[in-house]
Amino acid sequence: MSNDILVFVELQNGDIRKVTPQLVSAARPLAEARGGKLHALLVGEGIGELARKAATLGVDSVAVVEDPSLADYTAEAYAEAITQASKRLGAGALLFGNTSIGKDTAPRVAQRLGVGMISDVTGTISTGGNPIFKRPVYAGKAVTHVEVLESSFVISVRANSYPSAPAAASPAPIQSLAVAPDPSKIRTKVKEVVVRAAGKVDLTEADIIVSGGMGVKGPEGFEFLRPLAEVLGAALGSSRAAVLAGYIHPSHQVGQTGKTVSPSLYIACGISGAIQHKAGMSTSKCIVAINTDPEAPMFEIADYGIVGDLFEVVPPLIEEFKKLLHG
Amino acid sequence: MKIVVLMKQTFTTEARIELDGSGKPNDSKVKKVVNPYDEFAVEEAIQLVERKVAEKVTVVCLGPASAEEALRQCLAMGADEAVRVDSAGLEEADSSVVASVLAGAVKSMGYDLLLAGYVAVDDNAAQVAVRVAELLDIPQINVVSKLEVANGTATGWREADGRTEVLEVPLPALVTADKSLNKPRYPTLPNIMKAKKKPLEIKAPADFGINPPASKTRVVKYELPPPKSGAKIFKGTPAEAAAALVKALREEAKVV
Amino acid sequence: MTVEIRPRIKGYSFLLEETDPALVFTPEDFTDEHRQFIRTTREFVDQEIEPIREELEKLDRDLLKNTLKKAGEAGLFMIEVPEQYGGLGLDLISQMVVIENLGGSGGFAVAYGVQIGIGSEPILFFGNDEQKQRYLPRLASGEIIGAYGLTEPGSGSDALAARTSAALSEDGKHYILNGSKVFISNGGIADLYTVFGKVNGEHFTAFLIERGAPGFSIGAEEDKMGIKSSSTTTLTFQDVKVPVENVLGEIGKGHKIALNILNLGRIKLGVGVGGGIKQALGRAVRYGIQRKQFNTRLVDFPLIRQKIAGMVARAYASESMGYRTSGDIDEAIRAAGAHGEPTLDRQLATLEELSGECAINKVFDSECLDWVVDEAVQIHGGYGFIAEYKVEAGYRDARISRIYEGTNEINRLFISGNLFKRAMTGRLPLIGAVQKIQAAVLSPLEPYDGAGKPLADVAEAIFNAKRLYLFVGGVIAQRFMPDMDRISKEQEALAWMADMVIHIYALESAYLRAVKRIEAGDPPAESHADAVRYQMLDSTAVIEQSARTLLEGYFADDSLKTNLAVLRKFAKWPHVNRVELGRKLAKAAVEAEGYPFEVVS
Ligand SMILES: Cc1cc2nc3c(=O)[nH]c(=O)nc-3n(C[C@H](O)[C@H](O)[C@H](O)COP(=O)(O)OP(=O)(O)OC[C@H]3O[C@@H](n4cnc5c(N)ncnc54)[C@H](O)[C@@H]3O)c2cc1C
Ligand SMILES: Cc1cc2nc3c(=O)[nH]c(=O)nc-3n(C[C@H](O)[C@H](O)[C@H](O)COP(=O)(O)OP(=O)(O)OC[C@H]3O[C@@H](n4cnc5c(N)ncnc54)[C@H](O)[C@@H]3O)c2cc1C
């Protein structure tokens, strides 16, 4: 029985989070290798509808724990519910998304079960014998392969690391588990949950930067880029030439004599890629260049490029990101 | 009120990672510092003492002798005492082992509030502090950007994906720091001098009655990311190119 | 008072004997505490200075004062002031690690240097207890800012010729000061000024004057070439009443204060300048790594590599020398303390003993800095000429260091003049050594026995350089002896001999450090050896050239020929392939992306 695998289905804003089908596709080969079944577990209150939706995720069964103590998320209540459910289901391995709930709860569950855990997994190296997973360390500057040494374990999976499993043709059976955390053991009180409004992002701290150069043609050009930045929660950067031309405030300048940035994504729109500019951003993890000139030096250090007019490329780009992130 | 802060010495985030002959990150060349997230925790603890909410701050680190420099820095920032639990034989230990040693240490020291960074920037595991809380059977507020402690409770503003949860827990409890919690001070020269006289104890896990368990996971390999090999250019209409780009950013580069 | 000083700590004794590397302090000997001081100082620079560098350059007095206040809060002014007066009373090395790491901060470093140096040391060393109680704690905390007024429109290098006058009031309660000062650092922001004047036009005396004293006015800011973020003003005194309690030290003994404070000022300036050298080097290397021409990184062009190698060697020699001298001073002060507390008098006596070495540091470091900032601009090409790049300010900021704390000309004259004086009075057994050399040149030269020594080739070069110095110095001195006045007029002789002394000390300091590394078996010991050998190429060239020029200047015909023949006997230097060595040394800097011997990364 402990060959079974349990996928924790995280719920947010009345829906199943996108990482869930990805967890299913990470879990399926593990289940096969162990000859076990794949369970999805939902925890909360009043979540029958979502359980039915989960039944089409491509799992073998869906388990639901409902209890008033689980209406608001707390690590204590969830960890207890998940631990009990996994014991009840006899699952040996548990998968979480490496989301903020995953980070909060999964280590607690692992400790409660007395098992090992690998966090922030980005890939599977092998499923046979002791499974081995891939995960980034040193801020992404190295990757490790980590082996689990016991048959029971927990992993948390980074979003977008696995493809989403296709929806199942017929829904999996749903069972309700009579598991309830002891309310006297839940010491955490949720006083308030504030949904954060997207604020202005500081350039040097930004995870994503949308940057414009002379190619944006004028101050209006930066207004044209702004929606792209907004949809990504990105900060706006610029070349020095654009600053000197008065298109944008100098505080946005990236480069040798501007700010040095190292975001995970840098989208350079209409920036030629002069060495002085590159000096401030070349360590970005992923660089995208959009430029009409195929010979623009920015393409030399870019990971991805589109040769084209930014005024034509940016609008569909915004649409695509909207679909992806908010659709 | 007594605060214990868990601290790890790590590489700086700017460090260039190279692998040594045995395929492990070469740590002889890189600068080591107090894990930046732990530094926020230390700063918060000191501020709680300055605000007269707490009386005493003890910093605990499981690490080799070289970690004492980091502990001294915490003392110089304003912590009252430091304990290094010697990591001899535990260099490769996983989070579950580290947590069991630290939980034992913390328990025998006594504490009302346990603080830590939510993650260490080197191994990026974000497990140890939460596991310690579980072992000690105390509640937690994880990844906080603001903390208030009064009347035996802690209220923390927890940064969760897209929202802020305001949570209240009775003490003793664990609170882990996010980067927006505060701005850590650098030690002043007089405080560096004073820190020399503050106690820095060196202990072994056995001193806390702990026999470290075996690791449950094991790193079998380190790899460096491949060097960049020129841009992938997306052709077609703007709409097609945009769609292909977004797909690649999500599925290949995994940055959105 | 005479101080018992261990032999190695006798001023200039390095010219006469070998030094045991184990007794030399090097940056590799930094303690944990030193490292923490360094980190705090760097954090201070990164967090409090760098973000407002441009604003500071515009010299807003309030901003400068506020930033100095923050330095005070970080405890950076407490380094030298004794604990009983609110400071930390650190030894010199511990002070130096702070000074060095602020040294690259242009005008702010000057403001800082004045506060901890000439702005407070006169009181620290010469004040009475009441004056110390009154001012030192506030100087140490940064509550008040200090300045030092010695220079006048008519008296710069000739500082003791000051015209500012002081006359005792009829009631005997005040001195009435009249006159003016120029180029006073911190002039526009200070609260407390140590000012020199002559009582009755005769007795050179120091006075403590507070801002706001009636009749005391502060001029406008000078528009300077560099260190623009520091305040430099004139001071004018019109019947300023200074209470007699504010006389510092004794009436007529002001020169003692002025001269003694200079010794510390020079070594501290030298070490601070060393911080600037490393900073310019780091900027040049990092720029050269990313800039490509002809599809090649600048740092991969051999000519650029040779420039980098020259920078590294200079940084290494300057750093080795600064910490050697500072360590020696600490050691001497501690040794004096072994027979009781190291009193201020003993400290001053120690500093006087090593005043030659202090001046050597000042000259060598400030000239290395100028060379390094110049090449740093060159490596930047046109960009180095543009104010947005930090090397541009670094270039301008460097220039002052050769001018103040005694111009380098004055310091050179001092290095040799002071040495001759000690030789003549027997304080330094130079004459005996000269005689020995002169006897030796008549027969075949005794070879240097470097068997089994690390870097034996460099050791031999240093040995020969010293013999050459003693020989040339001896023959020149004999031309003028015993008339000391005559030699003091031969400025070329004094200055060029000083060049030999400076390079002997610099090269030997670098050598001692490298040997210490090699003996410790450190992995980067090879780079240390490279740095020393590169410095040897430059130093031996200066030493030989100076010797030749001196002989050619003071001898003719047969005596010149004979002397040049002796010169050739001594001027034997090992062959070094500068092409290879330079490329290799530079490679270490490129890999380290800056100074490769940084001990606290
Ligand atoms: C002392 C000094 C310091 C400097 N420091 C910096 C610095 O810190 N940061 C910095 O950025 N620069 C700096 N520079 C300037 C640098 O050399 C370049 O001049 C600058 O980066 C060029 O900016 P740009 O790419 O926006 O402009 P350009 O080089 O003019 O490039 C514009 C690009 O936009 C493309 N384009 C035009 N129209 C479109 C369109 N419709 N759609 C898509 N692409 C289009 C063009 O093909 C071209 O590649 C410095 C220069 C000097 C002299
Ligand atoms: C930015 C700045 C800050 C300063 N801060 C202070 C301060 O805080 N307090 C203070 O008291 N002073 C300060 N000074 C003054 C500084 O110490 C003097 O400028 C310096 O001592 C030289 O004096 P001078 O400018 O009058 O030049 P001069 O003495 O006129 O020298 C001019 C040239 O003649 C040479 N020369 C002079 N005498 C001889 C000689 N006997 N033999 C051979 N050559 C000679 C000099 O080397 C120099 O090259 C500062 C100066 C500057 C520019």
mmCIF file of C-alpha atoms in Angstrom, chain C residues 324-508:
data_model
loop_
_atom_site.group_PDB
_atom_site.id
_atom_site.type_symbol
_atom_site.label_atom_id
_atom_site.label_comp_id
_atom_site.label_asym_id
_atom_site.label_seq_id
_atom_site.Cartn_x
_atom_site.Cartn_y
_atom_site.Cartn_z
ATOM 1 C CA ARG C 324 55.045 46.583 7.835
ATOM 2 C CA THR C 325 55.643 50.102 9.095
ATOM 3 C CA SER C 326 52.405 50.169 11.063
ATOM 4 C CA GLY C 327 53.192 46.807 12.626
ATOM 5 C CA ASP C 328 56.660 48.019 13.545
ATOM 6 C CA ILE C 329 55.234 51.110 15.179
ATOM 7 C CA ASP C 330 52.766 49.008 17.169
ATOM 8 C CA GLU C 331 55.513 46.629 18.122
ATOM 9 C CA ALA C 332 57.797 49.424 19.277
ATOM 10 C CA ILE C 333 55.037 51.000 21.303
ATOM 11 C CA ARG C 334 54.222 47.674 22.894
ATOM 12 C CA ALA C 335 57.890 47.015 23.626
ATOM 13 C CA ALA C 336 58.129 50.398 25.290
ATOM 14 C CA GLY C 337 55.083 49.474 27.298
ATOM 15 C CA ALA C 338 56.750 46.360 28.602
ATOM 16 C CA HIS C 339 58.522 48.578 31.090
ATOM 17 C CA GLY C 340 55.357 50.340 32.103
ATOM 18 C CA GLU C 341 52.449 51.885 30.299
ATOM 19 C CA PRO C 342 53.223 53.049 26.786
ATOM 20 C CA THR C 343 52.817 56.724 27.512
ATOM 21 C CA LEU C 344 52.019 59.277 24.882
ATOM 22 C CA ASP C 345 55.594 60.514 25.073
ATOM 23 C CA ARG C 346 56.832 57.065 24.269
ATOM 24 C CA GLN C 347 54.419 56.794 21.378
ATOM 25 C CA LEU C 348 55.652 60.062 20.002
ATOM 26 C CA ALA C 349 59.251 58.991 20.447
ATOM 27 C CA THR C 350 58.492 55.809 18.537
ATOM 28 C CA LEU C 351 56.877 57.736 15.752
ATOM 29 C CA GLU C 352 59.853 60.033 15.595
ATOM 30 C CA GLU C 353 62.131 57.021 15.459
ATOM 31 C CA LEU C 354 60.245 55.715 12.426
ATOM 32 C CA SER C 355 59.558 59.121 10.881
ATOM 33 C CA GLY C 356 61.724 58.259 7.877
ATOM 34 C CA GLU C 357 59.667 55.163 7.155
ATOM 35 C CA CYS C 358 56.454 57.165 7.521
ATOM 36 C CA ALA C 359 57.675 59.648 4.919
ATOM 37 C CA ILE C 360 58.773 56.814 2.635
ATOM 38 C CA ASN C 361 55.260 55.407 2.694
ATOM 39 C CA LYS C 362 53.733 58.763 1.882
ATOM 40 C CA VAL C 363 55.932 59.417 -1.135
ATOM 41 C CA PHE C 364 55.859 55.926 -2.577
ATOM 42 C CA ASP C 365 52.129 55.414 -2.146
ATOM 43 C CA SER C 366 51.042 58.782 -3.489
ATOM 44 C CA GLU C 367 53.200 58.335 -6.576
ATOM 45 C CA CYS C 368 51.988 54.789 -7.137
ATOM 46 C CA LEU C 369 48.442 56.046 -6.848
ATOM 47 C CA ASP C 370 49.023 58.655 -9.518
ATOM 48 C CA TRP C 371 50.497 56.077 -11.845
ATOM 49 C CA VAL C 372 47.677 53.638 -11.194
ATOM 50 C CA VAL C 373 44.798 56.089 -11.635
ATOM 51 C CA ASP C 374 46.419 57.331 -14.801
ATOM 52 C CA GLU C 375 46.629 53.846 -16.286
ATOM 53 C CA ALA C 376 43.129 53.075 -15.043
ATOM 54 C CA VAL C 377 41.859 55.977 -17.149
ATOM 55 C CA GLN C 378 43.963 54.740 -20.050
ATOM 56 C CA ILE C 379 42.447 51.278 -19.865
ATOM 57 C CA HIS C 380 39.032 52.888 -19.989
ATOM 58 C CA GLY C 381 39.968 54.753 -23.163
ATOM 59 C CA GLY C 382 37.630 57.635 -23.942
ATOM 60 C CA TYR C 383 35.205 56.477 -21.289
ATOM 61 C CA GLY C 384 37.827 57.114 -18.637
ATOM 62 C CA PHE C 385 37.716 60.752 -19.631
ATOM 63 C CA ILE C 386 33.978 60.964 -19.050
ATOM 64 C CA ALA C 387 32.758 61.994 -15.629
ATOM 65 C CA GLU C 388 30.115 59.262 -15.478
ATOM 66 C CA TYR C 389 32.909 56.739 -15.009
ATOM 67 C CA LYS C 390 34.314 56.633 -11.532
ATOM 68 C CA VAL C 391 37.925 56.445 -12.678
ATOM 69 C CA GLU C 392 37.618 60.011 -13.876
ATOM 70 C CA ALA C 393 37.091 61.312 -10.361
ATOM 71 C CA GLY C 394 39.674 58.863 -9.062
ATOM 72 C CA TYR C 395 42.213 60.431 -11.385
ATOM 73 C CA ARG C 396 41.532 63.931 -10.123
ATOM 74 C CA ASP C 397 41.198 62.915 -6.497
ATOM 75 C CA ALA C 398 44.599 61.265 -6.510
ATOM 76 C CA ARG C 399 46.561 64.379 -7.305
ATOM 77 C CA ILE C 400 46.378 66.074 -3.915
ATOM 78 C CA SER C 401 48.198 63.273 -2.137
ATOM 79 C CA ARG C 402 51.549 64.358 -3.507
ATOM 80 C CA ILE C 403 50.966 67.877 -2.249
ATOM 81 C CA TYR C 404 49.693 67.823 1.292
ATOM 82 C CA GLU C 405 51.132 66.215 4.453
ATOM 83 C CA GLY C 406 54.377 67.755 3.196
ATOM 84 C CA THR C 407 54.939 67.851 -0.546
ATOM 85 C CA ASN C 408 56.806 64.877 -1.915
ATOM 86 C CA GLU C 409 59.815 67.139 -2.479
ATOM 87 C CA ILE C 410 59.813 68.163 1.169
ATOM 88 C CA ASN C 411 59.386 64.533 2.199
ATOM 89 C CA ARG C 412 62.283 63.400 0.034
ATOM 90 C CA LEU C 413 64.531 66.059 1.522
ATOM 91 C CA PHE C 414 63.382 64.910 4.931
ATOM 92 C CA ILE C 415 64.027 61.225 4.271
ATOM 93 C CA SER C 416 67.667 61.838 3.425
ATOM 94 C CA GLY C 417 68.286 64.821 5.673
ATOM 95 C CA ASN C 418 66.973 63.009 8.694
ATOM 96 C CA LEU C 419 69.044 59.975 7.833
ATOM 97 C CA PHE C 420 72.233 61.971 7.520
ATOM 98 C CA LYS C 421 71.573 63.698 10.782
ATOM 99 C CA ARG C 422 71.218 60.372 12.538
ATOM 100 C CA ALA C 423 74.367 59.082 10.894
ATOM 101 C CA MET C 424 76.309 62.137 11.937
ATOM 102 C CA THR C 425 75.171 61.995 15.534
ATOM 103 C CA GLY C 426 75.858 58.272 15.693
ATOM 104 C CA ARG C 427 72.237 57.444 16.295
ATOM 105 C CA LEU C 428 72.400 55.179 13.285
ATOM 106 C CA PRO C 429 75.619 53.198 12.743
ATOM 107 C CA LEU C 430 75.745 54.201 9.108
ATOM 108 C CA ILE C 431 79.282 55.426 8.930
ATOM 109 C CA GLY C 432 80.724 52.118 10.020
ATOM 110 C CA ALA C 433 78.676 50.340 7.390
ATOM 111 C CA VAL C 434 79.812 52.750 4.716
ATOM 112 C CA GLN C 435 83.422 52.215 5.684
ATOM 113 C CA LYS C 436 82.998 48.489 5.467
ATOM 114 C CA ILE C 437 81.592 48.759 1.962
ATOM 115 C CA GLN C 438 84.342 51.066 0.880
ATOM 116 C CA ALA C 439 86.933 48.643 2.131
ATOM 117 C CA ALA C 440 85.174 45.765 0.441
ATOM 118 C CA VAL C 441 85.088 47.307 -3.015
ATOM 119 C CA LEU C 442 88.861 47.156 -3.217
ATOM 120 C CA SER C 443 88.834 43.387 -3.324
ATOM 121 C CA PRO C 444 86.573 41.015 -5.251
ATOM 122 C CA LEU C 445 83.044 41.314 -3.933
ATOM 123 C CA GLU C 446 81.865 38.941 -1.325
ATOM 124 C CA PRO C 447 79.035 37.008 -3.009
ATOM 125 C CA TYR C 448 75.619 36.915 -1.469
ATOM 126 C CA ASP C 449 74.874 33.677 0.281
ATOM 127 C CA GLY C 450 71.257 32.977 -0.496
ATOM 128 C CA ALA C 451 71.525 29.215 -0.334
ATOM 129 C CA GLY C 452 68.305 27.616 0.735
ATOM 130 C CA LYS C 453 66.431 30.896 0.979
ATOM 131 C CA PRO C 454 63.126 31.373 -0.768
ATOM 132 C CA LEU C 455 63.262 34.047 -3.476
ATOM 133 C CA ALA C 456 67.043 34.058 -3.162
ATOM 134 C CA ASP C 457 67.366 36.039 -6.389
ATOM 135 C CA VAL C 458 65.264 38.867 -4.982
ATOM 136 C CA ALA C 459 67.115 38.686 -1.674
ATOM 137 C CA GLU C 460 70.360 39.126 -3.539
ATOM 138 C CA ALA C 461 69.018 42.091 -5.482
ATOM 139 C CA ILE C 462 67.988 43.760 -2.235
ATOM 140 C CA PHE C 463 71.360 42.983 -0.681
ATOM 141 C CA ASN C 464 73.108 44.552 -3.658
ATOM 142 C CA ALA C 465 70.808 47.540 -3.705
ATOM 143 C CA LYS C 466 71.667 48.267 -0.091
ATOM 144 C CA ARG C 467 75.385 47.949 -0.760
ATOM 145 C CA LEU C 468 75.011 50.260 -3.712
ATOM 146 C CA TYR C 469 73.175 52.781 -1.586
ATOM 147 C CA LEU C 470 75.793 52.687 1.150
ATOM 148 C CA PHE C 471 78.516 53.075 -1.419
ATOM 149 C CA VAL C 472 76.971 55.987 -3.307
ATOM 150 C CA GLY C 473 75.681 57.644 -0.159
ATOM 151 C CA GLY C 474 79.138 57.277 1.363
ATOM 152 C CA VAL C 475 81.076 58.804 -1.476
ATOM 153 C CA ILE C 476 78.671 61.680 -1.840
ATOM 154 C CA ALA C 477 78.530 62.423 1.849
ATOM 155 C CA GLN C 478 82.308 62.432 1.982
ATOM 156 C CA ARG C 479 82.387 65.147 -0.653
ATOM 157 C CA PHE C 480 80.514 67.465 1.650
ATOM 158 C CA MET C 481 81.386 66.274 5.110
ATOM 159 C CA PRO C 482 81.593 67.424 7.709
ATOM 160 C CA ASP C 483 79.641 70.486 6.620
ATOM 161 C CA MET C 484 76.047 69.378 6.971
ATOM 162 C CA ASP C 485 74.792 72.693 5.716
ATOM 163 C CA ARG C 486 76.390 72.162 2.381
ATOM 164 C CA ILE C 487 74.777 68.854 1.796
ATOM 165 C CA SER C 488 71.409 70.202 2.729
ATOM 166 C CA LYS C 489 71.734 72.582 -0.196
ATOM 167 C CA GLU C 490 72.415 69.682 -2.548
ATOM 168 C CA GLN C 491 68.756 68.890 -2.964
ATOM 169 C CA GLU C 492 69.299 66.627 -5.943
ATOM 170 C CA ALA C 493 71.635 64.452 -3.923
ATOM 171 C CA LEU C 494 69.181 64.220 -1.059
ATOM 172 C CA ALA C 495 66.152 63.562 -3.237
ATOM 173 C CA TRP C 496 67.770 60.985 -5.481
ATOM 174 C CA MET C 497 69.267 59.169 -2.548
ATOM 175 C CA ALA C 498 65.812 59.233 -1.047
ATOM 176 C CA ASP C 499 64.550 57.531 -4.195
ATOM 177 C CA MET C 500 67.024 54.723 -3.606
ATOM 178 C CA VAL C 501 65.960 54.403 0.017
ATOM 179 C CA ILE C 502 62.277 54.445 -0.875
ATOM 180 C CA HIS C 503 62.634 51.677 -3.407
ATOM 181 C CA ILE C 504 64.833 49.560 -1.180
ATOM 182 C CA TYR C 505 62.203 49.743 1.541
ATOM 183 C CA ALA C 506 59.314 49.115 -0.833
ATOM 184 C CA LEU C 507 60.940 46.171 -2.530
ATOM 185 C CA GLU C 508 62.134 44.656 0.715
#
